[in-house]
mmCIF file of C-alpha atoms in Angstrom:
data_model
loop_
_atom_site.group_PDB
_atom_site.id
_atom_site.type_symbol
_atom_site.label_atom_id
_atom_site.label_comp_id
_atom_site.label_asym_id
_atom_site.label_seq_id
_atom_site.Cartn_x
_atom_site.Cartn_y
_atom_site.Cartn_z
ATOM 1 C CA ALA A 1 108.035 107.472 148.682
ATOM 2 C CA ASN A 2 111.726 107.032 148.021
ATOM 3 C CA PRO A 3 113.839 104.674 150.194
ATOM 4 C CA ASP A 4 115.114 107.678 152.164
ATOM 5 C CA GLY A 5 111.551 108.688 152.992
ATOM 6 C CA THR A 6 111.369 111.676 150.657
ATOM 7 C CA LYS A 7 108.345 112.175 148.446
ATOM 8 C CA GLU A 8 108.573 110.745 144.925
ATOM 9 C CA ASP A 9 107.184 112.752 142.026
ATOM 10 C CA ILE A 10 104.874 111.063 139.531
ATOM 11 C CA ILE A 11 105.550 111.921 135.894
ATOM 12 C CA GLU A 12 103.742 111.259 132.617
ATOM 13 C CA VAL A 13 104.920 108.257 130.605
ATOM 14 C CA GLU A 14 106.353 110.480 127.856
ATOM 15 C CA ASP A 15 108.565 112.205 130.457
ATOM 16 C CA GLU A 16 110.014 108.939 131.828
ATOM 17 C CA PRO A 17 113.561 108.824 130.360
ATOM 18 C CA ARG A 18 113.545 105.072 129.599
ATOM 19 C CA HIS A 19 110.395 105.461 127.486
ATOM 20 C CA ASN A 20 111.208 106.771 124.003
ATOM 21 C CA ILE A 21 108.253 108.159 122.056
ATOM 22 C CA ASP A 22 108.586 106.996 118.431
ATOM 23 C CA PHE A 23 105.296 108.247 116.970
ATOM 24 C CA VAL A 24 102.132 110.066 118.055
ATOM 25 C CA ASN A 25 98.852 110.841 116.325
ATOM 26 C CA SER A 26 95.190 110.952 117.376
ATOM 27 C CA ASN A 27 94.972 107.144 117.145
ATOM 28 C CA THR A 28 98.127 105.954 118.853
ATOM 29 C CA LYS A 29 101.351 106.626 120.690
ATOM 30 C CA ILE A 30 104.200 104.175 119.983
ATOM 31 C CA ILE A 31 106.796 103.838 122.736
ATOM 32 C CA THR A 32 110.110 101.926 122.764
ATOM 33 C CA ILE A 33 111.226 100.988 126.271
ATOM 34 C CA LYS A 34 114.884 100.157 126.886
ATOM 35 C CA PHE A 35 116.898 100.161 130.101
ATOM 36 C CA PRO A 36 119.741 98.182 131.702
ATOM 37 C CA PRO A 37 119.584 95.117 133.959
ATOM 38 C CA LYS A 38 118.595 95.782 137.591
ATOM 39 C CA ASP A 39 117.531 99.342 136.695
ATOM 40 C CA THR A 40 114.184 100.789 137.787
ATOM 41 C CA THR A 41 112.045 103.361 136.010
ATOM 42 C CA LEU A 42 110.810 106.497 137.682
ATOM 43 C CA ALA A 43 107.215 106.425 138.902
ATOM 44 C CA HIS A 44 105.093 107.242 135.865
ATOM 45 C CA ARG A 45 101.464 107.347 134.776
ATOM 46 C CA HIS A 46 99.664 105.425 132.021
ATOM 47 C CA GLU A 47 96.218 106.652 130.940
ATOM 48 C CA LYS A 48 95.567 104.910 127.599
ATOM 49 C CA ASP A 49 94.949 101.249 126.737
ATOM 50 C CA THR A 50 98.306 99.725 125.835
ATOM 51 C CA ILE A 51 99.453 96.748 123.756
ATOM 52 C CA ILE A 52 102.704 95.396 125.250
ATOM 53 C CA ILE A 53 105.189 93.409 123.109
ATOM 54 C CA ILE A 54 108.305 91.860 124.663
ATOM 55 C CA LEU A 55 111.381 91.653 122.387
ATOM 56 C CA MET A 56 114.049 90.200 124.696
ATOM 57 C CA LYS A 57 115.319 86.856 123.372
ATOM 58 C CA ASP A 58 114.943 85.047 126.698
ATOM 59 C CA GLY A 59 112.027 87.115 127.937
ATOM 60 C CA ILE A 60 112.093 89.335 131.001
ATOM 61 C CA ASP A 61 111.851 88.874 134.749
ATOM 62 C CA PHE A 62 110.600 92.051 136.352
ATOM 63 C CA ILE A 63 109.034 93.737 139.365
ATOM 64 C CA ASN A 64 105.901 95.758 138.662
ATOM 65 C CA ASP A 65 105.410 98.181 141.562
ATOM 66 C CA VAL A 66 101.904 99.629 141.175
ATOM 67 C CA LEU A 67 100.764 102.545 143.320
ATOM 68 C CA GLY A 68 98.131 101.274 145.716
ATOM 69 C CA THR A 69 98.934 97.598 145.068
ATOM 70 C CA GLY A 70 102.633 97.197 145.800
ATOM 71 C CA PRO A 71 105.477 95.312 144.075
ATOM 72 C CA GLN A 72 104.797 92.042 142.265
ATOM 73 C CA LYS A 73 107.274 89.851 140.405
ATOM 74 C CA GLY A 74 106.441 88.668 136.903
ATOM 75 C CA HIS A 75 107.816 87.096 133.733
ATOM 76 C CA MET A 76 106.974 87.629 130.062
ATOM 77 C CA LYS A 77 108.332 85.557 127.162
ATOM 78 C CA PHE A 78 109.915 86.755 123.926
ATOM 79 C CA GLY A 79 107.153 87.811 121.559
ATOM 80 C CA GLN A 80 104.499 87.697 124.263
ATOM 81 C CA VAL A 81 101.656 90.162 123.763
ATOM 82 C CA GLY A 82 99.964 91.794 126.725
ATOM 83 C CA PHE A 83 97.143 94.304 127.033
ATOM 84 C CA ALA A 84 96.780 96.833 129.849
ATOM 85 C CA PRO A 85 93.310 98.485 130.080
ATOM 86 C CA PHE A 86 94.678 101.813 131.269
ATOM 87 C CA THR A 87 91.903 103.908 129.650
ATOM 88 C CA LYS A 88 89.346 102.552 132.123
ATOM 89 C CA ALA A 89 91.859 102.058 134.926
ATOM 90 C CA PRO A 90 94.806 104.501 134.772
ATOM 91 C CA CYS A 91 97.959 103.238 136.473
ATOM 92 C CA VAL A 92 100.978 104.705 138.233
ATOM 93 C CA HIS A 93 103.870 102.287 138.523
ATOM 94 C CA LYS A 94 107.592 101.588 138.420
ATOM 95 C CA ILE A 95 109.206 98.664 136.578
ATOM 96 C CA THR A 96 112.452 96.989 137.667
ATOM 97 C CA ASN A 97 114.348 94.850 135.143
ATOM 98 C CA LEU A 98 115.495 91.731 137.026
ATOM 99 C CA SER A 99 117.000 90.129 133.895
ATOM 100 C CA ASP A 100 120.678 90.106 132.926
ATOM 101 C CA VAL A 101 120.139 91.919 129.620
ATOM 102 C CA ASP A 102 118.620 95.247 128.629
ATOM 103 C CA MET A 103 114.865 95.607 128.810
ATOM 104 C CA PHE A 104 113.417 95.822 125.263
ATOM 105 C CA CYS A 105 109.706 96.319 124.894
ATOM 106 C CA ILE A 106 107.279 98.098 122.579
ATOM 107 C CA ASN A 107 104.140 99.782 123.910
ATOM 108 C CA VAL A 108 101.404 100.631 121.417
ATOM 109 C CA GLU A 109 98.779 102.890 122.953
ATOM 110 C CA VAL A 110 95.243 102.645 121.559
ATOM 111 C CA HIS A 111 93.592 106.082 121.348
ATOM 112 C CA ASP A 112 90.781 107.196 119.013
ATOM 113 C CA THR A 113 89.088 104.778 116.606
ATOM 114 C CA PRO A 114 90.342 105.342 113.020
ATOM 115 C CA PRO A 115 87.918 106.276 110.201
ATOM 116 C CA LEU A 116 88.097 102.781 108.657
ATOM 117 C CA VAL A 117 87.739 99.578 110.694
ATOM 118 C CA MET A 118 86.893 95.917 110.037
ATOM 119 C CA ASP A 119 84.253 93.951 111.947
ATOM 120 C CA LYS A 120 85.435 90.415 111.335
ATOM 121 C CA GLU A 121 88.822 88.907 112.036
ATOM 122 C CA LEU A 122 91.471 88.877 109.318
ATOM 123 C CA ASP A 123 91.668 85.550 107.483
ATOM 124 C CA LEU A 124 94.901 85.432 105.484
ATOM 125 C CA PRO A 125 97.647 82.831 104.938
ATOM 126 C CA ASN A 126 100.729 83.240 107.146
ATOM 127 C CA HIS A 127 98.707 85.235 109.718
ATOM 128 C CA THR A 128 97.837 84.029 113.227
ATOM 129 C CA LEU A 129 95.522 85.893 115.595
ATOM 130 C CA LEU A 130 97.347 86.452 118.908
ATOM 131 C CA MET A 131 94.964 88.718 120.823
ATOM 132 C CA THR A 132 91.542 90.327 120.550
ATOM 133 C CA GLN A 133 90.354 93.301 122.607
ATOM 134 C CA TYR A 134 87.363 95.610 122.252
ATOM 135 C CA ASN A 135 89.462 98.219 120.397
ATOM 136 C CA CYS A 136 92.286 96.222 118.783
ATOM 137 C CA ARG A 137 93.504 92.876 117.499
ATOM 138 C CA VAL A 138 97.082 91.627 117.139
ATOM 139 C CA TYR A 139 98.174 89.158 114.443
ATOM 140 C CA SER A 140 101.521 87.504 113.755
ATOM 141 C CA LEU A 141 102.711 87.571 110.134
ATOM 142 C CA LYS A 142 105.399 84.894 109.620
ATOM 143 C CA LEU A 143 107.371 84.222 106.446
ATOM 144 C CA GLY A 144 109.999 81.534 106.044
ATOM 145 C CA PRO A 145 113.117 82.131 103.934
ATOM 146 C CA LYS A 146 112.157 83.130 100.348
ATOM 147 C CA GLU A 147 108.435 82.758 101.199
ATOM 148 C CA SER A 148 105.826 85.187 99.827
ATOM 149 C CA THR A 149 102.256 86.057 100.746
ATOM 150 C CA ASP A 150 99.621 88.502 99.502
ATOM 151 C CA VAL A 151 98.098 90.846 102.076
ATOM 152 C CA THR A 152 95.084 93.111 102.167
ATOM 153 C CA TYR A 153 94.602 95.061 105.395
ATOM 154 C CA PRO A 154 91.277 96.974 105.318
ATOM 155 C CA PHE A 155 92.141 98.793 108.547
ATOM 156 C CA PHE A 156 94.707 101.130 110.101
ATOM 157 C CA TYR A 157 97.418 99.351 112.058
ATOM 158 C CA VAL A 158 100.801 99.486 113.745
ATOM 159 C CA ARG A 159 103.413 97.053 112.397
ATOM 160 C CA VAL A 160 106.020 95.905 114.935
ATOM 161 C CA ILE A 161 109.021 93.877 113.732
ATOM 162 C CA VAL A 162 109.629 90.844 115.971
ATOM 163 C CA LYS A 163 112.138 88.934 113.816
ATOM 164 C CA GLY A 164 113.941 91.218 111.400
ATOM 165 C CA GLY A 165 115.167 90.747 107.873
ATOM 166 C CA THR A 166 114.880 92.042 104.335
ATOM 167 C CA VAL A 167 111.525 91.922 102.602
ATOM 168 C CA LYS A 168 110.437 92.786 99.066
ATOM 169 C CA ILE A 169 107.167 94.708 98.810
ATOM 170 C CA GLY A 170 105.173 94.523 95.582
ATOM 171 C CA GLN A 171 102.015 96.445 94.747
ATOM 172 C CA ASN A 172 99.198 94.901 92.677
ATOM 173 C CA LYS A 173 100.225 91.411 93.861
ATOM 174 C CA GLY A 174 103.757 92.043 92.661
ATOM 175 C CA GLY A 175 102.714 93.287 89.224
ATOM 176 C CA GLY A 176 103.220 96.951 90.078
ATOM 177 C CA LEU A 177 105.888 98.967 91.810
ATOM 178 C CA THR A 178 108.262 96.844 93.935
ATOM 179 C CA TRP A 179 110.978 97.730 96.419
ATOM 180 C CA GLU A 180 113.031 96.192 99.236
ATOM 181 C CA GLU A 181 112.945 97.155 102.903
ATOM 182 C CA LYS A 182 115.322 96.157 105.706
ATOM 183 C CA HIS A 183 113.442 95.697 108.967
ATOM 184 C CA GLU A 184 115.175 95.712 112.369
ATOM 185 C CA VAL A 185 113.706 94.122 115.489
ATOM 186 C CA GLY A 186 111.601 96.674 117.331
ATOM 187 C CA GLU A 187 110.891 98.922 114.343
ATOM 188 C CA SER A 188 107.302 100.122 114.673
ATOM 189 C CA LEU A 189 105.264 102.072 112.141
ATOM 190 C CA TRP A 190 101.718 103.440 111.925
ATOM 191 C CA LYS A 191 100.326 102.156 108.619
ATOM 192 C CA GLU A 192 97.280 102.963 106.499
ATOM 193 C CA PRO A 193 94.973 100.356 104.899
ATOM 194 C CA CYS A 194 96.418 98.508 101.901
ATOM 195 C CA SER A 195 95.270 95.934 99.336
ATOM 196 C CA ASP A 196 96.857 93.298 97.091
ATOM 197 C CA VAL A 197 100.387 93.812 98.400
ATOM 198 C CA THR A 198 102.870 90.962 97.986
ATOM 199 C CA VAL A 199 105.391 90.588 100.822
ATOM 200 C CA THR A 200 108.421 88.362 100.184
ATOM 201 C CA ASN A 201 111.045 87.379 102.741
ATOM 202 C CA THR A 202 114.235 87.600 100.678
ATOM 203 C CA GLY A 203 116.452 86.542 103.600
ATOM 204 C CA ASP A 204 117.670 83.185 104.925
ATOM 205 C CA HIS A 205 115.905 83.344 108.306
ATOM 206 C CA GLU A 206 112.292 83.492 109.455
ATOM 207 C CA TYR A 207 110.716 86.932 109.320
ATOM 208 C CA GLU A 208 107.964 87.930 111.718
ATOM 209 C CA ALA A 209 105.949 91.094 112.173
ATOM 210 C CA TYR A 210 103.029 91.808 114.499
ATOM 211 C CA ILE A 211 100.088 93.583 112.893
ATOM 212 C CA CYS A 212 98.254 95.604 115.550
ATOM 213 C CA GLU A 213 94.812 96.312 114.079
ATOM 214 C CA PHE A 214 92.813 99.270 115.399
ATOM 215 C CA ARG A 215 89.049 98.726 115.538
#
């Protein structure tokens, strides 16, 4: 109920105005969440497993008010990865941003299993495994200034930019077609499997992307 005692409507997550839907297919829904300090979302429903990535420099203090449970305060750090098992346990909640800066968070929903998956964990230089779940894994790809690495991802994935910059992409380990891309914090893309791709951080600051593997 609302503070004045009137009934509060429950809406789907895609109808909540602070949740911006960036991409949808049968495998995923990518959502950017932004709203001001001390603001509260409308009551909304989540029904799919969700990877949660916090992109606020100093993290976020929040109130998570879950229907049937009540409000609870929490904190998540910059770059922290969470997982909400909403497929097995759908949730209706409201989030209040207690921080002094805008909420900035990426939600990656995990839907159907893609046609190509990998059993074992990825073992590549510059990659660190951050989280494993029954239907996904999340890795951090970090590159220092002017650093390069070769990547082969034999799976479908969502790439989320955590620390932005300019990168050079080279096919066939840099021996084929090459191009530059400018990546902003929070940019999220659904990506197909790839092999022998060279990624070079051409900037002067550390570059970091999260690779959300679907399995």
